């Protein structure tokens, strides 16, 4: 029978968490207490399932021994033979459940998420598609009961965005959206095209787990903060105060700008939220590089060839190139119906981690549909 990885480290970790939870000051930090409690519950369920797996294995062995015993009662042998298929099915199911629970969760999965969408190659058409993606993710968030809070934006005269940054709050937001990072390529006839030619443009999407002050320490001496008068639409809408805020983080060179609010304090707070999230993502990426082979940067340069997904409007086709998934339902996708894409990406990620945990070679996506490479 196929065995499971050693359960001892998980039992040791459960003992550590039990000790933490029994400390008198455990609930003084509510956030930490909630995290520890969730991990403790998951580990307890894992160990209970592991015990059930081992027990089922013993029951199978006993039944097989009884079936092979020539001196056993015929009725008992028949009963044991009849129970074997169900016992084996139960053991297989328990094995998958235990292995899935043993896969380390992404510590950021439960966080809120800062999304950054920027127009790449393609001029006005790229900025218009950036607006379309912003609307798509907003609809998806609303359908799940999440809250969308604009952080910063730079619009265009045609109604698109050069850049739009927004915060999404809700349950397991980062877990659902983290695979959206990368270059999104669109192929369609732009509204600005008089001859009906299909253009190819790109938009970059970055998905960052929201960071809190306790996650990232920022030395005020390392910040260069400048304020300026925010541009307005004219008339009564002109902002007459120096409310726009730009923050430069000197050690990394990261620059964050926010001018959407009329209050300088609100713009500064939003800019700091974005900066902390970018620094947390930078920190997590650096940690992963210590244990994993070097990967390409999250969004590349925004060139047409560096794409994770293509939206081909003339053929009503969406292709996610990472997993070979092709769907013919672009209108629904652009209205925020992206559950099938996200589920497929999560499934492939699980299969890869599952293979690594069991010491098997991962052969690539196995649960995708379509697979057109979409090189046109």
C-alpha atoms as a printed R data frame, in Angstrom:
    type eleno elety resid chain resno       x       y       z
1   ATOM     1    CA   UNK     A     1   0.000   0.000   0.000
2   ATOM     2    CA   UNK     A     2   1.180   3.545  -0.828
3   ATOM     3    CA   UNK     A     3   2.152   5.365   2.355
4   ATOM     4    CA   UNK     A     4   2.018   9.015   3.371
5   ATOM     5    CA   UNK     A     5   4.836  11.420   4.274
6   ATOM     6    CA   UNK     A     6   5.904  11.414   7.932
7   ATOM     7    CA   UNK     A     7   3.183  12.860  10.182
8   ATOM     8    CA   UNK     A     8   5.578  13.522  13.098
9   ATOM     9    CA   UNK     A     9   6.467  17.153  12.159
10  ATOM    10    CA   UNK     A    10   2.778  18.033  11.982
11  ATOM    11    CA   UNK     A    11   2.117  16.498  15.411
12  ATOM    12    CA   UNK     A    12   5.070  18.456  16.800
13  ATOM    13    CA   UNK     A    13   3.688  21.686  15.355
14  ATOM    14    CA   UNK     A    14   0.248  20.938  16.832
15  ATOM    15    CA   UNK     A    15   1.830  20.492  20.269
16  ATOM    16    CA   UNK     A    16   3.545  23.888  19.863
17  ATOM    17    CA   UNK     A    17   0.270  25.581  18.947
18  ATOM    18    CA   UNK     A    18  -1.584  23.913  21.827
19  ATOM    19    CA   UNK     A    19   1.062  25.287  24.195
20  ATOM    20    CA   UNK     A    20   0.656  28.797  22.730
21  ATOM    21    CA   UNK     A    21  -3.123  28.664  23.073
22  ATOM    22    CA   UNK     A    22  -2.888  27.641  26.725
23  ATOM    23    CA   UNK     A    23  -0.764  30.695  27.617
24  ATOM    24    CA   UNK     A    24  -2.588  33.279  29.804
25  ATOM    25    CA   UNK     A    25  -1.827  36.177  27.426
26  ATOM    26    CA   UNK     A    26  -2.797  34.292  24.249
27  ATOM    27    CA   UNK     A    27  -5.764  36.517  23.372
28  ATOM    28    CA   UNK     A    28  -3.979  39.821  23.959
29  ATOM    29    CA   UNK     A    29  -3.133  39.904  20.252
30  ATOM    30    CA   UNK     A    30  -6.484  39.071  18.548
31  ATOM    31    CA   UNK     A    31  -5.020  38.825  15.049
32  ATOM    32    CA   UNK     A    32  -2.267  36.420  16.076
33  ATOM    33    CA   UNK     A    33  -4.724  34.425  18.191
34  ATOM    34    CA   UNK     A    34  -7.045  34.018  15.206
35  ATOM    35    CA   UNK     A    35  -4.178  32.868  12.954
36  ATOM    36    CA   UNK     A    36  -2.929  30.350  15.520
37  ATOM    37    CA   UNK     A    37  -6.445  29.031  16.154
38  ATOM    38    CA   UNK     A    38  -7.060  28.499  12.436
39  ATOM    39    CA   UNK     A    39  -3.758  26.664  12.017
40  ATOM    40    CA   UNK     A    40  -4.446  24.532  15.101
41  ATOM    41    CA   UNK     A    41  -7.876  23.505  13.792
42  ATOM    42    CA   UNK     A    42  -6.451  22.569  10.394
43  ATOM    43    CA   UNK     A    43  -3.630  20.513  11.926
44  ATOM    44    CA   UNK     A    44  -6.047  18.705  14.250
45  ATOM    45    CA   UNK     A    45  -8.244  17.802  11.274
46  ATOM    46    CA   UNK     A    46  -5.144  16.628   9.359
47  ATOM    47    CA   UNK     A    47  -4.033  14.337  12.171
48  ATOM    48    CA   UNK     A    48  -7.575  12.965  12.654
49  ATOM    49    CA   UNK     A    49  -7.710  12.151   8.934
50  ATOM    50    CA   UNK     A    50  -4.263  10.541   9.137
51  ATOM    51    CA   UNK     A    51  -5.455   8.325  12.012
52  ATOM    52    CA   UNK     A    52  -8.514   7.350   9.960
53  ATOM    53    CA   UNK     A    53  -6.240   6.573   6.983
54  ATOM    54    CA   UNK     A    54  -4.051   4.260   9.083
55  ATOM    55    CA   UNK     A    55  -7.114   2.572  10.640
56  ATOM    56    CA   UNK     A    56  -8.640   1.964   7.213
57  ATOM    57    CA   UNK     A    57  -5.351   0.440   6.058
58  ATOM    58    CA   UNK     A    58  -5.459  -2.032   8.934
59  ATOM    59    CA   UNK     A    59  -9.071  -2.909   8.119
60  ATOM    60    CA   UNK     A    60  -8.100  -3.579   4.497
61  ATOM    61    CA   UNK     A    61  -5.208  -5.808   5.569
62  ATOM    62    CA   UNK     A    62  -7.457  -7.769   7.903
63  ATOM    63    CA   UNK     A    63 -10.122  -8.196   5.220
64  ATOM    64    CA   UNK     A    64  -7.528  -9.349   2.659
65  ATOM    65    CA   UNK     A    65  -6.092 -11.865   5.144
66  ATOM    66    CA   UNK     A    66  -9.563 -13.200   5.867
67  ATOM    67    CA   UNK     A    67 -10.403 -13.554   2.168
68  ATOM    68    CA   UNK     A    68  -7.180 -15.568   1.578
69  ATOM    69    CA   UNK     A    69  -7.606 -17.789   4.645
70  ATOM    70    CA   UNK     A    70  -8.789 -21.245   3.446
71  ATOM    71    CA   UNK     A    71  -9.964 -22.139   6.937
72  ATOM    72    CA   UNK     A    72 -12.125 -19.034   7.396
73  ATOM    73    CA   UNK     A    73 -15.910 -19.156   7.497
74  ATOM    74    CA   UNK     A    74 -17.267 -18.801   3.898
75  ATOM    75    CA   UNK     A    75 -19.892 -16.240   4.952
76  ATOM    76    CA   UNK     A    76 -17.267 -14.093   6.684
77  ATOM    77    CA   UNK     A    77 -14.972 -14.335   3.638
78  ATOM    78    CA   UNK     A    78 -17.801 -13.222   1.368
79  ATOM    79    CA   UNK     A    79 -18.617 -10.308   3.675
80  ATOM    80    CA   UNK     A    80 -14.949  -9.235   3.810
81  ATOM    81    CA   UNK     A    81 -14.628  -9.438   0.015
82  ATOM    82    CA   UNK     A    82 -17.740  -7.277  -0.376
83  ATOM    83    CA   UNK     A    83 -16.352  -4.620   2.002
84  ATOM    84    CA   UNK     A    84 -12.919  -4.357   0.356
85  ATOM    85    CA   UNK     A    85 -13.854  -2.038  -2.571
86  ATOM    86    CA   UNK     A    86 -15.503   0.508  -0.239
87  ATOM    87    CA   UNK     A    87 -12.600   0.356   2.211
88  ATOM    88    CA   UNK     A    88 -10.084   0.910  -0.592
89  ATOM    89    CA   UNK     A    89 -12.129   3.819  -1.966
90  ATOM    90    CA   UNK     A    90 -12.295   5.354   1.526
91  ATOM    91    CA   UNK     A    91  -8.539   4.952   2.010
92  ATOM    92    CA   UNK     A    92  -7.760   6.558  -1.359
93  ATOM    93    CA   UNK     A    93 -10.004   9.502  -0.524
94  ATOM    94    CA   UNK     A    94  -8.435   9.912   2.916
95  ATOM    95    CA   UNK     A    95  -4.959   9.786   1.392
96  ATOM    96    CA   UNK     A    96  -5.777  12.642  -1.004
97  ATOM    97    CA   UNK     A    97  -7.349  14.666   1.819
98  ATOM    98    CA   UNK     A    98  -4.301  14.202   4.048
99  ATOM    99    CA   UNK     A    99  -1.843  15.059   1.276
100 ATOM   100    CA   UNK     A   100  -3.818  18.170   0.369
101 ATOM   101    CA   UNK     A   101  -3.761  19.251   4.030
102 ATOM   102    CA   UNK     A   102   0.006  18.660   4.183
103 ATOM   103    CA   UNK     A   103   0.666  21.133   1.368
104 ATOM   104    CA   UNK     A   104   1.849  24.356   3.053
105 ATOM   105    CA   UNK     A   105  -0.673  27.157   2.502
106 ATOM   106    CA   UNK     A   106   0.414  30.503   1.136
107 ATOM   107    CA   UNK     A   107   0.490  32.692   4.272
108 ATOM   108    CA   UNK     A   108  -0.908  35.592   2.227
109 ATOM   109    CA   UNK     A   109  -3.958  33.699   0.913
110 ATOM   110    CA   UNK     A   110  -6.350  35.205   3.451
111 ATOM   111    CA   UNK     A   111  -5.162  38.781   2.915
112 ATOM   112    CA   UNK     A   112  -6.933  41.616   1.173
113 ATOM   113    CA   UNK     A   113  -5.381  42.542  -2.161
114 ATOM   114    CA   UNK     A   114  -4.002  45.593  -3.931
115 ATOM   115    CA   UNK     A   115  -4.349  45.304  -7.707
116 ATOM   116    CA   UNK     A   116  -2.412  47.481 -10.147
117 ATOM   117    CA   UNK     A   117  -3.470  47.610 -13.798
118 ATOM   118    CA   UNK     A   118  -1.325  49.509 -16.311
119 ATOM   119    CA   UNK     A   119  -1.613  50.051 -20.044
120 ATOM   120    CA   UNK     A   120   1.284  48.429 -21.898
121 ATOM   121    CA   UNK     A   121   1.915  48.257 -25.630
122 ATOM   122    CA   UNK     A   122  -0.836  49.660 -27.839
123 ATOM   123    CA   UNK     A   123  -1.515  53.313 -27.023
124 ATOM   124    CA   UNK     A   124  -5.167  54.301 -26.574
125 ATOM   125    CA   UNK     A   125  -6.376  50.735 -27.156
126 ATOM   126    CA   UNK     A   126  -4.188  49.464 -24.299
127 ATOM   127    CA   UNK     A   127  -5.578  52.095 -21.930
128 ATOM   128    CA   UNK     A   128  -9.147  51.236 -22.962
129 ATOM   129    CA   UNK     A   129  -8.522  47.558 -22.282
130 ATOM   130    CA   UNK     A   130  -6.999  48.477 -18.904
131 ATOM   131    CA   UNK     A   131 -10.379  50.044 -18.153
132 ATOM   132    CA   UNK     A   132 -12.135  46.884 -19.340
133 ATOM   133    CA   UNK     A   133 -10.038  44.713 -17.014
134 ATOM   134    CA   UNK     A   134 -10.675  47.074 -14.106
135 ATOM   135    CA   UNK     A   135 -14.397  46.690 -14.734
136 ATOM   136    CA   UNK     A   136 -14.048  42.888 -15.064
137 ATOM   137    CA   UNK     A   137 -12.293  42.535 -11.712
138 ATOM   138    CA   UNK     A   138 -14.708  44.971 -10.075
139 ATOM   139    CA   UNK     A   139 -17.686  42.899 -11.267
140 ATOM   140    CA   UNK     A   140 -16.008  39.687 -10.083
141 ATOM   141    CA   UNK     A   141 -15.377  41.219  -6.663
142 ATOM   142    CA   UNK     A   142 -18.932  42.506  -6.351
143 ATOM   143    CA   UNK     A   143 -20.348  39.092  -7.281
144 ATOM   144    CA   UNK     A   144 -18.366  37.562  -4.407
145 ATOM   145    CA   UNK     A   145 -19.473  40.185  -1.916
146 ATOM   146    CA   UNK     A   146 -16.076  41.868  -1.735
147 ATOM   147    CA   UNK     A   147 -15.514  45.621  -1.444
148 ATOM   148    CA   UNK     A   148 -13.518  47.566  -4.043
149 ATOM   149    CA   UNK     A   149 -11.784  50.773  -2.951
150 ATOM   150    CA   UNK     A   150 -10.010  52.901  -5.615
151 ATOM   151    CA   UNK     A   151  -6.538  53.964  -4.492
152 ATOM   152    CA   UNK     A   152  -5.056  55.858  -7.416
153 ATOM   153    CA   UNK     A   153  -5.744  56.299 -11.116
154 ATOM   154    CA   UNK     A   154  -4.543  58.075 -14.211
155 ATOM   155    CA   UNK     A   155  -7.263  58.318 -16.836
156 ATOM   156    CA   UNK     A   156  -7.219  59.130 -20.536
157 ATOM   157    CA   UNK     A   157  -9.424  61.373 -22.669
158 ATOM   158    CA   UNK     A   158 -11.080  58.338 -24.290
159 ATOM   159    CA   UNK     A   159 -12.189  56.886 -20.969
160 ATOM   160    CA   UNK     A   160  -9.433  54.354 -20.395
161 ATOM   161    CA   UNK     A   161  -6.647  54.188 -17.839
162 ATOM   162    CA   UNK     A   162  -2.909  54.600 -18.117
163 ATOM   163    CA   UNK     A   163  -2.872  53.193 -14.584
164 ATOM   164    CA   UNK     A   164  -5.452  52.254 -11.965
165 ATOM   165    CA   UNK     A   165  -4.698  50.940  -8.476
166 ATOM   166    CA   UNK     A   166  -7.402  49.632  -6.149
167 ATOM   167    CA   UNK     A   167  -7.831  47.658  -2.935
168 ATOM   168    CA   UNK     A   168 -10.156  44.646  -2.718
169 ATOM   169    CA   UNK     A   169 -11.240  43.537   0.759
170 ATOM   170    CA   UNK     A   170 -13.065  40.337   1.618
171 ATOM   171    CA   UNK     A   171 -12.520  36.667   2.417
172 ATOM   172    CA   UNK     A   172  -9.540  34.918   0.764
173 ATOM   173    CA   UNK     A   173  -9.166  37.651  -1.864
174 ATOM   174    CA   UNK     A   174  -5.472  37.031  -2.546
175 ATOM   175    CA   UNK     A   175  -6.041  33.275  -2.792
176 ATOM   176    CA   UNK     A   176  -8.535  33.848  -5.605
177 ATOM   177    CA   UNK     A   177  -6.711  36.551  -7.532
178 ATOM   178    CA   UNK     A   178  -2.973  35.885  -7.128
179 ATOM   179    CA   UNK     A   179  -2.679  34.046 -10.470
180 ATOM   180    CA   UNK     A   180  -3.965  37.092 -12.377
181 ATOM   181    CA   UNK     A   181  -0.519  38.717 -12.268
182 ATOM   182    CA   UNK     A   182   1.146  39.111 -15.644
183 ATOM   183    CA   UNK     A   183   0.661  40.484 -19.144
184 ATOM   184    CA   UNK     A   184  -2.868  40.287 -20.550
185 ATOM   185    CA   UNK     A   185  -2.962  40.525 -24.341
186 ATOM   186    CA   UNK     A   186  -6.017  41.733 -26.266
187 ATOM   187    CA   UNK     A   187  -6.719  41.240 -29.976
188 ATOM   188    CA   UNK     A   188  -9.635  43.225 -31.374
189 ATOM   189    CA   UNK     A   189 -10.653  46.061 -33.687
190 ATOM   190    CA   UNK     A   190 -10.181  49.288 -31.689
191 ATOM   191    CA   UNK     A   191 -12.901  51.935 -31.691
192 ATOM   192    CA   UNK     A   192 -10.248  54.250 -33.132
193 ATOM   193    CA   UNK     A   193  -9.599  51.982 -36.146
194 ATOM   194    CA   UNK     A   194 -11.269  53.251 -39.307
195 ATOM   195    CA   UNK     A   195 -10.212  50.385 -41.609
196 ATOM   196    CA   UNK     A   196 -11.438  47.503 -39.464
197 ATOM   197    CA   UNK     A   197  -7.979  46.082 -38.768
198 ATOM   198    CA   UNK     A   198  -7.358  43.895 -35.729
199 ATOM   199    CA   UNK     A   199  -4.816  45.363 -33.316
200 ATOM   200    CA   UNK     A   200  -2.829  43.615 -30.583
201 ATOM   201    CA   UNK     A   201  -2.266  45.458 -27.321
202 ATOM   202    CA   UNK     A   202  -1.170  44.557 -23.807
203 ATOM   203    CA   UNK     A   203  -2.020  45.463 -20.239
204 ATOM   204    CA   UNK     A   204   0.008  44.487 -17.162
205 ATOM   205    CA   UNK     A   205  -1.679  43.331 -13.978
206 ATOM   206    CA   UNK     A   206   0.071  43.087 -10.602
207 ATOM   207    CA   UNK     A   207  -1.625  41.434  -7.624
208 ATOM   208    CA   UNK     A   208  -0.157  42.326  -4.228
209 ATOM   209    CA   UNK     A   209  -1.205  41.018  -0.793
210 ATOM   210    CA   UNK     A   210  -2.167  43.939   1.412
211 ATOM   211    CA   UNK     A   211   0.491  44.615   4.034
212 ATOM   212    CA   UNK     A   212  -0.064  46.073   7.481
213 ATOM   213    CA   UNK     A   213   2.334  48.102   9.567
214 ATOM   214    CA   UNK     A   214   3.233  45.039  11.646
215 ATOM   215    CA   UNK     A   215   4.331  43.196   8.474
216 ATOM   216    CA   UNK     A   216   6.681  45.806   7.080
217 ATOM   217    CA   UNK     A   217   8.713  48.311   9.079
218 ATOM   218    CA   UNK     A   218   9.322  51.482   7.125
219 ATOM   219    CA   UNK     A   219  11.831  53.981   8.482
220 ATOM   220    CA   UNK     A   220  10.427  57.505   7.912
221 ATOM   221    CA   UNK     A   221  13.986  58.652   7.225
222 ATOM   222    CA   UNK     A   222  14.013  56.396   4.144
223 ATOM   223    CA   UNK     A   223  11.016  58.162   2.601
224 ATOM   224    CA   UNK     A   224  10.965  61.228   0.377
225 ATOM   225    CA   UNK     A   225   7.433  62.649   0.384
226 ATOM   226    CA   UNK     A   226   6.408  65.423  -1.990
227 ATOM   227    CA   UNK     A   227   3.015  67.064  -2.413
228 ATOM   228    CA   UNK     A   228   1.555  68.939  -5.351
229 ATOM   229    CA   UNK     A   229  -1.730  70.267  -6.640
230 ATOM   230    CA   UNK     A   230  -3.873  67.471  -8.012
231 ATOM   231    CA   UNK     A   231  -5.175  67.973 -11.547
232 ATOM   232    CA   UNK     A   232  -8.935  68.239 -11.905
233 ATOM   233    CA   UNK     A   233 -11.565  68.217 -14.656
234 ATOM   234    CA   UNK     A   234 -11.991  71.988 -14.537
235 ATOM   235    CA   UNK     A   235 -14.761  74.237 -13.261
236 ATOM   236    CA   UNK     A   236 -15.892  73.516  -9.738
237 ATOM   237    CA   UNK     A   237 -14.057  70.197  -9.760
238 ATOM   238    CA   UNK     A   238 -10.572  71.757  -9.782
239 ATOM   239    CA   UNK     A   239  -8.583  70.820  -6.707
240 ATOM   240    CA   UNK     A   240  -7.148  74.067  -5.302
241 ATOM   241    CA   UNK     A   241  -5.098  72.472  -2.515
242 ATOM   242    CA   UNK     A   242  -1.776  70.642  -2.525
243 ATOM   243    CA   UNK     A   243  -3.365  67.229  -1.932
244 ATOM   244    CA   UNK     A   244  -1.542  64.967  -4.413
245 ATOM   245    CA   UNK     A   245   1.106  62.865  -2.693
246 ATOM   246    CA   UNK     A   246   4.182  61.111  -4.080
247 ATOM   247    CA   UNK     A   247   6.301  58.833  -1.883
248 ATOM   248    CA   UNK     A   248   9.771  57.608  -2.846
249 ATOM   249    CA   UNK     A   249  11.194  54.674  -0.871
250 ATOM   250    CA   UNK     A   250  14.911  55.395  -1.183
251 ATOM   251    CA   UNK     A   251  16.352  51.912  -0.464
252 ATOM   252    CA   UNK     A   252  14.316  50.231  -3.215
253 ATOM   253    CA   UNK     A   253  13.565  53.150  -5.529
254 ATOM   254    CA   UNK     A   254   9.840  52.369  -5.402
255 ATOM   255    CA   UNK     A   255   7.629  55.376  -6.157
256 ATOM   256    CA   UNK     A   256   3.943  55.585  -5.237
257 ATOM   257    CA   UNK     A   257   1.607  58.409  -6.205
258 ATOM   258    CA   UNK     A   258  -1.935  59.082  -5.024
259 ATOM   259    CA   UNK     A   259  -4.137  62.022  -5.974
260 ATOM   260    CA   UNK     A   260  -7.683  60.639  -6.051
261 ATOM   261    CA   UNK     A   261  -8.767  62.148  -2.719
262 ATOM   262    CA   UNK     A   262  -9.094  65.868  -1.944
263 ATOM   263    CA   UNK     A   263  -7.443  65.269   1.420
264 ATOM   264    CA   UNK     A   264  -3.659  65.159   1.546
265 ATOM   265    CA   UNK     A   265  -3.821  62.912   4.626
266 ATOM   266    CA   UNK     A   266  -6.089  60.408   2.866
267 ATOM   267    CA   UNK     A   267  -3.862  60.365  -0.214
268 ATOM   268    CA   UNK     A   268  -0.799  59.821   1.977
269 ATOM   269    CA   UNK     A   269  -2.509  56.953   3.841
270 ATOM   270    CA   UNK     A   270  -3.505  55.268   0.568
271 ATOM   271    CA   UNK     A   271  -0.033  55.741  -0.893
272 ATOM   272    CA   UNK     A   272   1.492  54.145   2.225
273 ATOM   273    CA   UNK     A   273  -0.900  51.180   1.880
274 ATOM   274    CA   UNK     A   274   0.269  50.599  -1.686
275 ATOM   275    CA   UNK     A   275   3.932  51.049  -0.715
276 ATOM   276    CA   UNK     A   276   3.693  48.549   2.153
277 ATOM   277    CA   UNK     A   277   2.005  46.013  -0.134
278 ATOM   278    CA   UNK     A   278   4.703  46.384  -2.782
279 ATOM   279    CA   UNK     A   279   7.431  45.990  -0.160
280 ATOM   280    CA   UNK     A   280   5.729  42.899   1.291
281 ATOM   281    CA   UNK     A   281   5.512  41.352  -2.186
282 ATOM   282    CA   UNK     A   282   9.174  42.206  -2.747
283 ATOM   283    CA   UNK     A   283  10.078  40.562   0.560
284 ATOM   284    CA   UNK     A   284   8.054  37.421  -0.220
285 ATOM   285    CA   UNK     A   285   9.603  37.148  -3.681
286 ATOM   286    CA   UNK     A   286  13.103  37.413  -2.211
287 ATOM   287    CA   UNK     A   287  12.279  34.666   0.310
288 ATOM   288    CA   UNK     A   288  10.988  32.368  -2.429
289 ATOM   289    CA   UNK     A   289  14.162  32.908  -4.442
290 ATOM   290    CA   UNK     A   290  16.164  31.353  -1.591
291 ATOM   291    CA   UNK     A   291  14.345  28.054  -2.068
292 ATOM   292    CA   UNK     A   292  13.213  28.078  -5.695
293 ATOM   293    CA   UNK     A   293  14.886  28.549  -9.053
294 ATOM   294    CA   UNK     A   294  14.906  32.026 -10.496
295 ATOM   295    CA   UNK     A   295  11.670  33.068 -12.173
296 ATOM   296    CA   UNK     A   296  10.821  35.850 -14.500
297 ATOM   297    CA   UNK     A   297   9.508  39.029 -12.936
298 ATOM   298    CA   UNK     A   298   5.791  39.186 -12.314
299 ATOM   299    CA   UNK     A   299   4.711  41.350 -15.209
300 ATOM   300    CA   UNK     A   300   7.718  41.520 -17.541
301 ATOM   301    CA   UNK     A   301   8.109  44.555 -19.754
302 ATOM   302    CA   UNK     A   302   4.585  44.648 -21.117
303 ATOM   303    CA   UNK     A   303   5.661  43.486 -24.557
304 ATOM   304    CA   UNK     A   304   3.227  41.576 -26.785
305 ATOM   305    CA   UNK     A   305   5.141  38.296 -26.515
306 ATOM   306    CA   UNK     A   306   5.254  38.270 -22.697
307 ATOM   307    CA   UNK     A   307   1.679  37.222 -22.038
308 ATOM   308    CA   UNK     A   308  -0.101  34.924 -19.670
309 ATOM   309    CA   UNK     A   309  -3.479  35.285 -21.338
310 ATOM   310    CA   UNK     A   310  -4.992  36.407 -24.643
311 ATOM   311    CA   UNK     A   311  -8.450  37.880 -25.172
312 ATOM   312    CA   UNK     A   312  -9.294  37.416 -28.878
313 ATOM   313    CA   UNK     A   313 -12.542  39.311 -29.506
314 ATOM   314    CA   UNK     A   314 -13.088  38.474 -33.221
315 ATOM   315    CA   UNK     A   315 -13.062  34.751 -32.330
316 ATOM   316    CA   UNK     A   316 -14.782  35.180 -28.938
317 ATOM   317    CA   UNK     A   317 -11.818  33.322 -27.470
318 ATOM   318    CA   UNK     A   318  -9.856  33.496 -24.243
319 ATOM   319    CA   UNK     A   319  -6.661  31.477 -23.858
320 ATOM   320    CA   UNK     A   320  -4.616  31.182 -20.691
321 ATOM   321    CA   UNK     A   321  -1.210  30.196 -22.045
322 ATOM   322    CA   UNK     A   322   0.174  28.926 -18.730
323 ATOM   323    CA   UNK     A   323  -2.244  25.999 -18.543
324 ATOM   324    CA   UNK     A   324  -3.515  25.691 -22.139
325 ATOM   325    CA   UNK     A   325  -7.081  26.613 -21.162
326 ATOM   326    CA   UNK     A   326  -9.271  28.000 -23.952
327 ATOM   327    CA   UNK     A   327 -12.802  29.303 -23.453
328 ATOM   328    CA   UNK     A   328 -15.265  30.720 -25.976
329 ATOM   329    CA   UNK     A   329 -17.214  32.999 -23.662
330 ATOM   330    CA   UNK     A   330 -15.550  36.416 -23.767
331 ATOM   331    CA   UNK     A   331 -18.709  38.499 -23.112
332 ATOM   332    CA   UNK     A   332 -19.350  36.596 -19.882
333 ATOM   333    CA   UNK     A   333 -15.678  36.794 -18.885
334 ATOM   334    CA   UNK     A   334 -15.581  40.564 -19.373
335 ATOM   335    CA   UNK     A   335 -18.635  40.813 -17.113
336 ATOM   336    CA   UNK     A   336 -16.617  39.235 -14.317
337 ATOM   337    CA   UNK     A   337 -17.436  35.561 -14.855
338 ATOM   338    CA   UNK     A   338 -13.870  34.298 -14.377
339 ATOM   339    CA   UNK     A   339 -14.477  31.516 -11.859
340 ATOM   340    CA   UNK     A   340 -13.691  28.763 -14.367
341 ATOM   341    CA   UNK     A   341 -10.311  30.320 -15.169
342 ATOM   342    CA   UNK     A   342  -9.373  30.832 -11.531
343 ATOM   343    CA   UNK     A   343 -10.473  27.309 -10.551
344 ATOM   344    CA   UNK     A   344  -8.395  25.786 -13.369
345 ATOM   345    CA   UNK     A   345  -5.307  27.777 -12.328
346 ATOM   346    CA   UNK     A   346  -5.744  26.753  -8.693
347 ATOM   347    CA   UNK     A   347  -6.137  23.115  -9.719
348 ATOM   348    CA   UNK     A   348  -2.904  23.096 -11.704
349 ATOM   349    CA   UNK     A   349  -1.081  24.808  -8.830
350 ATOM   350    CA   UNK     A   350  -2.386  22.111  -6.465
351 ATOM   351    CA   UNK     A   351  -1.350  19.291  -8.824
352 ATOM   352    CA   UNK     A   352   2.177  20.703  -9.048
353 ATOM   353    CA   UNK     A   353   2.482  20.975  -5.243
354 ATOM   354    CA   UNK     A   354   0.875  17.534  -4.823
355 ATOM   355    CA   UNK     A   355   3.471  15.986  -7.154
356 ATOM   356    CA   UNK     A   356   6.293  17.694  -5.277
357 ATOM   357    CA   UNK     A   357   4.978  16.452  -1.917
358 ATOM   358    CA   UNK     A   358   4.700  12.842  -3.106
359 ATOM   359    CA   UNK     A   359   8.061  12.875  -4.889
360 ATOM   360    CA   UNK     A   360   6.550  12.412  -8.341
361 ATOM   361    CA   UNK     A   361   7.400  14.216 -11.554
362 ATOM   362    CA   UNK     A   362   4.880  16.873 -12.518
363 ATOM   363    CA   UNK     A   363   3.912  16.400 -16.158
364 ATOM   364    CA   UNK     A   364   1.906  19.574 -16.647
365 ATOM   365    CA   UNK     A   365  -1.754  20.626 -16.663
366 ATOM   366    CA   UNK     A   366  -4.206  17.741 -16.827
367 ATOM   367    CA   UNK     A   367  -7.539  19.372 -16.065
368 ATOM   368    CA   UNK     A   368  -7.764  22.008 -18.779
369 ATOM   369    CA   UNK     A   369 -10.014  22.376 -21.754
370 ATOM   370    CA   UNK     A   370  -9.121  23.608 -25.226
371 ATOM   371    CA   UNK     A   371  -5.500  24.646 -25.432
372 ATOM   372    CA   UNK     A   372  -5.148  26.783 -28.549
373 ATOM   373    CA   UNK     A   373  -1.803  28.493 -28.436
374 ATOM   374    CA   UNK     A   374  -3.303  31.622 -29.965
375 ATOM   375    CA   UNK     A   375  -0.178  32.868 -31.673
376 ATOM   376    CA   UNK     A   376  -2.097  34.890 -34.265
